[in-house]
């Protein structure tokens, strides 16, 4: 029996005995336990570490909102009004090979490449932009409700995050929502889901203002585990608290995993280390 269960059991006994003072004290203790659990980010699922395989240059002016690896190149969507772009990047040099600027009224968000098209979200404009993958020529726009944060796909449908604990499964032809996936760990709903990547049958999601990536079962929304990237780019070296971990890309052909963050100087190719069970 864990500590919380013991407290609840004692509380029931106190209620039966009529000791209101004891009940009041225990309520305060329970609230304290709940607050502590939230602050400590208590997790029961396995947690994987990482090993850096390679490090590549990254534009420190890029406020990364989306990252994709396709046809041997990185594609990146960046944010902030008046600075938002879609760009194609040569991985090893970090050279920007092609770029298109968004309308200055748009705050760019997550991107996904599917069937020769690139889809790019906007934050609060409620507009998704669609480009031809190779030329970046605009093809269409779609409207959606709420905010747009991260975007990926499972090979057939798009998967959109909006900062809550719910992912939307979207028809890429109509942008209609076909399903809503509630993401839950053993501790409850997991919110602040941000940049997304579909990798080996799982959805990977950055948690905003966190050094962790959550692994999600696409059928159920169940949290399968976590990736702890603490120390990858130390917080003390960042120029702003907004320069958070936010960019996941997967090279399926060579099974390489890349991560970066907003205004980070590097894109990191990482290898996951054996998982440990969270205490």
Short mmCIF file of C-alpha atoms in Angstrom, two decimals:
data_model
loop_
_atom_site.label_atom_id
_atom_site.label_comp_id
_atom_site.label_asym_id
_atom_site.label_seq_id
_atom_site.Cartn_x
_atom_site.Cartn_y
_atom_site.Cartn_z
CA UNK A 1 0.00 0.00 0.00
CA UNK A 2 1.46 3.39 -0.97
CA UNK A 3 1.54 6.48 1.26
CA UNK A 4 -1.54 8.04 -0.30
CA UNK A 5 -3.58 4.87 0.21
CA UNK A 6 -2.52 4.69 3.86
CA UNK A 7 -3.54 8.33 4.39
CA UNK A 8 -6.95 7.72 2.84
CA UNK A 9 -7.44 4.63 5.04
CA UNK A 10 -6.56 6.61 8.19
CA UNK A 11 -8.89 9.39 7.07
CA UNK A 12 -11.81 6.95 6.84
CA UNK A 13 -11.08 5.71 10.36
CA UNK A 14 -10.92 9.30 11.62
CA UNK A 15 -14.26 10.09 10.04
CA UNK A 16 -15.80 7.07 11.73
CA UNK A 17 -14.37 8.08 15.09
CA UNK A 18 -15.54 11.67 14.62
CA UNK A 19 -12.10 13.28 15.01
CA UNK A 20 -12.55 16.43 12.90
CA UNK A 21 -9.13 17.79 13.87
CA UNK A 22 -7.41 14.68 12.56
CA UNK A 23 -9.46 14.82 9.35
CA UNK A 24 -8.54 18.45 8.75
CA UNK A 25 -4.85 17.73 9.25
CA UNK A 26 -4.96 14.75 6.94
CA UNK A 27 -6.68 16.78 4.22
CA UNK A 28 -3.77 19.22 4.34
CA UNK A 29 -1.29 16.36 4.16
CA UNK A 30 -3.07 14.84 1.16
CA UNK A 31 -3.07 18.19 -0.65
CA UNK A 32 0.63 18.45 0.08
CA UNK A 33 1.28 14.99 -1.36
CA UNK A 34 -0.62 15.87 -4.51
CA UNK A 35 1.32 19.10 -4.97
CA UNK A 36 4.61 17.31 -4.38
CA UNK A 37 3.76 14.62 -6.94
CA UNK A 38 3.03 17.29 -9.55
CA UNK A 39 6.21 19.22 -8.81
CA UNK A 40 8.35 16.10 -8.97
CA UNK A 41 6.67 14.91 -12.17
CA UNK A 42 6.09 11.49 -10.65
CA UNK A 43 6.02 8.76 -13.30
CA UNK A 44 5.55 5.02 -13.17
CA UNK A 45 6.35 4.25 -16.81
CA UNK A 46 9.91 3.34 -17.89
CA UNK A 47 12.33 6.19 -18.58
CA UNK A 48 15.04 5.98 -21.26
CA UNK A 49 18.21 8.03 -21.28
CA UNK A 50 20.27 9.02 -24.31
CA UNK A 51 23.68 8.98 -25.92
CA UNK A 52 24.75 11.65 -28.43
CA UNK A 53 25.81 9.98 -31.69
CA UNK A 54 26.49 13.17 -33.67
CA UNK A 55 25.97 16.91 -33.47
CA UNK A 56 25.08 19.16 -36.41
CA UNK A 57 24.92 22.97 -36.71
CA UNK A 58 21.53 24.66 -36.28
CA UNK A 59 20.46 28.24 -36.96
CA UNK A 60 20.21 29.95 -33.56
CA UNK A 61 17.67 32.38 -35.04
CA UNK A 62 15.29 29.49 -35.77
CA UNK A 63 12.46 29.38 -33.22
CA UNK A 64 11.85 25.70 -33.93
CA UNK A 65 8.22 24.59 -33.97
CA UNK A 66 8.38 21.55 -36.22
CA UNK A 67 11.09 19.20 -37.51
CA UNK A 68 10.91 16.46 -40.16
CA UNK A 69 13.50 14.34 -41.97
CA UNK A 70 12.61 13.43 -45.57
CA UNK A 71 14.61 12.48 -48.66
CA UNK A 72 17.91 12.95 -46.86
CA UNK A 73 17.11 16.49 -45.72
CA UNK A 74 15.78 18.22 -42.63
CA UNK A 75 12.62 20.28 -42.99
CA UNK A 76 11.91 22.81 -40.28
CA UNK A 77 9.00 25.04 -39.41
CA UNK A 78 9.80 28.11 -37.32
CA UNK A 79 7.62 30.48 -35.33
CA UNK A 80 7.03 34.04 -34.12
CA UNK A 81 5.03 36.61 -36.03
CA UNK A 82 7.03 38.24 -38.77
CA UNK A 83 9.75 35.56 -38.48
CA UNK A 84 7.89 32.32 -39.26
CA UNK A 85 9.27 30.17 -42.07
CA UNK A 86 9.30 26.78 -43.70
CA UNK A 87 12.80 25.67 -44.66
CA UNK A 88 14.77 22.76 -46.09
CA UNK A 89 18.20 22.22 -44.52
CA UNK A 90 21.30 20.22 -45.41
CA UNK A 91 21.87 18.23 -42.24
CA UNK A 92 25.65 18.05 -41.92
CA UNK A 93 26.38 21.71 -42.72
CA UNK A 94 23.19 23.27 -41.38
CA UNK A 95 22.93 25.25 -44.62
CA UNK A 96 19.44 26.47 -45.46
CA UNK A 97 18.81 25.31 -49.02
CA UNK A 98 15.28 26.62 -49.48
CA UNK A 99 13.03 28.85 -47.40
CA UNK A 100 9.62 30.44 -47.65
CA UNK A 101 8.38 33.10 -45.25
CA UNK A 102 4.88 32.96 -43.84
CA UNK A 103 2.52 35.92 -43.90
CA UNK A 104 3.67 38.27 -41.08
CA UNK A 105 0.32 37.81 -39.32
CA UNK A 106 0.98 34.07 -38.93
CA UNK A 107 2.83 32.41 -36.07
CA UNK A 108 4.16 29.19 -37.59
CA UNK A 109 3.89 25.91 -35.70
CA UNK A 110 4.32 22.17 -36.36
CA UNK A 111 4.92 20.58 -39.76
CA UNK A 112 4.39 17.17 -41.36
CA UNK A 113 5.28 15.76 -44.77
CA UNK A 114 2.82 13.33 -46.34
CA UNK A 115 2.21 12.18 -49.93
CA UNK A 116 4.41 14.82 -51.52
CA UNK A 117 2.94 17.67 -49.47
CA UNK A 118 4.06 19.59 -46.42
CA UNK A 119 1.45 20.70 -43.91
CA UNK A 120 2.24 23.57 -41.56
CA UNK A 121 0.12 24.71 -38.64
CA UNK A 122 -0.27 28.22 -37.27
CA UNK A 123 -0.62 28.87 -33.57
CA UNK A 124 -3.77 30.95 -33.05
CA UNK A 125 -4.71 31.81 -36.65
CA UNK A 126 -6.54 28.49 -36.99
CA UNK A 127 -5.12 28.03 -40.48
CA UNK A 128 -3.07 25.12 -41.85
CA UNK A 129 -0.89 25.83 -44.88
CA UNK A 130 -0.21 23.16 -47.51
CA UNK A 131 2.83 23.23 -49.80
CA UNK A 132 4.20 21.09 -52.59
CA UNK A 133 7.08 19.29 -50.90
CA UNK A 134 9.89 19.97 -53.37
CA UNK A 135 9.03 23.42 -54.67
CA UNK A 136 7.36 24.87 -51.54
CA UNK A 137 4.66 26.24 -53.83
CA UNK A 138 1.41 26.85 -51.89
CA UNK A 139 -1.33 24.37 -52.70
CA UNK A 140 -4.15 24.96 -50.22
CA UNK A 141 -5.20 26.12 -46.77
CA UNK A 142 -7.45 24.49 -44.20
CA UNK A 143 -9.29 25.89 -41.21
CA UNK A 144 -9.42 24.17 -37.82
CA UNK A 145 -10.69 25.03 -34.36
CA UNK A 146 -8.53 25.91 -31.36
CA UNK A 147 -4.77 26.26 -31.39
CA UNK A 148 -2.21 24.44 -33.52
CA UNK A 149 1.00 23.22 -31.83
CA UNK A 150 2.58 20.03 -33.18
CA UNK A 151 1.91 17.92 -36.27
CA UNK A 152 2.91 14.48 -37.55
CA UNK A 153 1.31 11.55 -39.41
CA UNK A 154 1.02 7.77 -39.27
CA UNK A 155 1.33 7.32 -43.03
CA UNK A 156 -2.37 7.86 -43.59
CA UNK A 157 -3.73 10.51 -41.25
CA UNK A 158 -2.34 13.64 -39.67
CA UNK A 159 -1.97 13.90 -35.89
CA UNK A 160 -2.28 17.36 -34.32
CA UNK A 161 -1.50 18.62 -30.82
CA UNK A 162 -2.94 21.82 -29.36
CA UNK A 163 -1.18 22.10 -25.99
CA UNK A 164 -3.77 20.03 -24.13
CA UNK A 165 -3.73 16.30 -23.30
CA UNK A 166 -5.82 15.48 -26.39
CA UNK A 167 -4.42 14.70 -29.84
CA UNK A 168 -6.61 15.10 -32.90
CA UNK A 169 -6.48 12.56 -35.75
CA UNK A 170 -7.17 14.45 -38.97
CA UNK A 171 -8.07 13.50 -42.55
CA UNK A 172 -5.34 15.15 -44.70
CA UNK A 173 -7.74 15.64 -47.62
CA UNK A 174 -10.42 17.53 -45.70
CA UNK A 175 -8.70 18.43 -42.42
CA UNK A 176 -11.73 17.06 -40.60
CA UNK A 177 -11.17 15.46 -37.20
CA UNK A 178 -11.79 11.70 -37.39
CA UNK A 179 -10.80 10.84 -33.82
CA UNK A 180 -9.64 12.41 -30.57
CA UNK A 181 -6.96 10.62 -28.60
CA UNK A 182 -6.72 11.38 -24.87
CA UNK A 183 -3.15 10.89 -23.65
CA UNK A 184 -2.90 9.42 -20.16
CA UNK A 185 -0.09 8.13 -17.99
CA UNK A 186 -0.57 6.11 -14.81
CA UNK A 187 -0.68 9.47 -13.00
CA UNK A 188 -3.46 10.92 -15.18
CA UNK A 189 -3.77 13.13 -18.29
CA UNK A 190 -0.53 14.41 -19.84
CA UNK A 191 -0.94 17.95 -21.15
CA UNK A 192 1.33 20.54 -22.81
CA UNK A 193 1.86 18.10 -25.70
CA UNK A 194 3.85 20.05 -28.26
CA UNK A 195 6.02 19.03 -31.24
CA UNK A 196 5.23 15.52 -32.50
CA UNK A 197 6.93 12.73 -34.43
CA UNK A 198 5.66 9.28 -35.46
CA UNK A 199 8.43 6.77 -34.84
CA UNK A 200 8.36 2.95 -35.01
CA UNK A 201 4.62 2.73 -34.36
CA UNK A 202 4.64 5.27 -31.52
CA UNK A 203 3.88 8.97 -31.24
CA UNK A 204 6.70 10.95 -29.65
CA UNK A 205 5.77 14.30 -28.12
CA UNK A 206 7.74 17.10 -26.55
CA UNK A 207 6.28 18.34 -23.27
CA UNK A 208 6.41 22.15 -23.30
CA UNK A 209 8.90 23.56 -20.78
CA UNK A 210 10.14 20.05 -20.04
CA UNK A 211 13.32 18.13 -20.84
CA UNK A 212 11.27 14.99 -21.48
CA UNK A 213 9.68 13.39 -24.51
CA UNK A 214 6.66 11.16 -23.95
CA UNK A 215 6.06 7.94 -25.90
CA UNK A 216 2.39 7.42 -26.77
CA UNK A 217 0.44 4.42 -28.09
CA UNK A 218 -1.42 5.75 -31.17
CA UNK A 219 -4.37 3.39 -30.73
CA UNK A 220 -5.19 4.17 -27.11
CA UNK A 221 -3.31 7.29 -26.02
CA UNK A 222 -1.60 5.27 -23.26
CA UNK A 223 1.82 6.53 -22.21
CA UNK A 224 4.33 3.78 -22.98
CA UNK A 225 7.34 5.51 -21.47
CA UNK A 226 9.50 8.62 -21.39
CA UNK A 227 12.80 9.84 -22.82
CA UNK A 228 14.75 12.05 -20.42
CA UNK A 229 16.98 14.51 -22.32
CA UNK A 230 18.12 16.48 -19.29
CA UNK A 231 21.53 18.03 -19.89
CA UNK A 232 21.51 17.65 -23.67
CA UNK A 233 21.73 21.43 -24.09
CA UNK A 234 22.08 22.74 -20.53
CA UNK A 235 19.53 25.31 -19.40
CA UNK A 236 22.29 27.56 -18.03
CA UNK A 237 23.67 28.01 -21.57
CA UNK A 238 20.37 29.18 -23.06
CA UNK A 239 19.74 32.88 -23.60
CA UNK A 240 16.04 32.68 -22.76
CA UNK A 241 13.65 30.44 -20.84
CA UNK A 242 11.69 30.17 -24.11
CA UNK A 243 14.56 28.27 -25.74
CA UNK A 244 13.10 24.91 -24.80
CA UNK A 245 13.49 21.43 -26.23
CA UNK A 246 11.14 21.37 -29.23
CA UNK A 247 12.00 19.41 -32.33
CA UNK A 248 11.93 15.67 -33.09
CA UNK A 249 12.69 14.10 -36.47
CA UNK A 250 13.14 10.45 -37.43
CA UNK A 251 15.09 9.07 -40.40
CA UNK A 252 13.18 5.87 -41.03
CA UNK A 253 15.58 4.53 -43.68
CA UNK A 254 18.59 4.63 -41.35
CA UNK A 255 16.71 4.58 -38.05
CA UNK A 256 18.24 7.84 -36.81
CA UNK A 257 16.56 10.06 -34.24
CA UNK A 258 17.22 13.81 -34.22
CA UNK A 259 16.25 16.40 -31.62
CA UNK A 260 16.75 20.14 -31.21
CA UNK A 261 15.11 23.13 -29.56
CA UNK A 262 14.06 26.72 -30.09
CA UNK A 263 17.13 28.82 -30.98
CA UNK A 264 19.47 25.95 -30.11
CA UNK A 265 22.90 25.97 -31.80
CA UNK A 266 22.81 22.25 -32.61
CA UNK A 267 20.69 19.42 -33.91
CA UNK A 268 21.55 16.26 -31.99
CA UNK A 269 21.45 12.74 -33.36
CA UNK A 270 20.78 10.57 -30.33
CA UNK A 271 20.59 6.92 -29.45
CA UNK A 272 18.36 5.83 -26.59
CA UNK A 273 20.00 4.05 -23.68
CA UNK A 274 18.36 1.17 -21.78
CA UNK A 275 15.17 2.04 -19.99
CA UNK A 276 14.92 2.16 -16.24
CA UNK A 277 11.76 1.85 -14.22
CA UNK A 278 10.77 5.15 -12.63
CA UNK A 279 10.74 5.06 -8.83
#
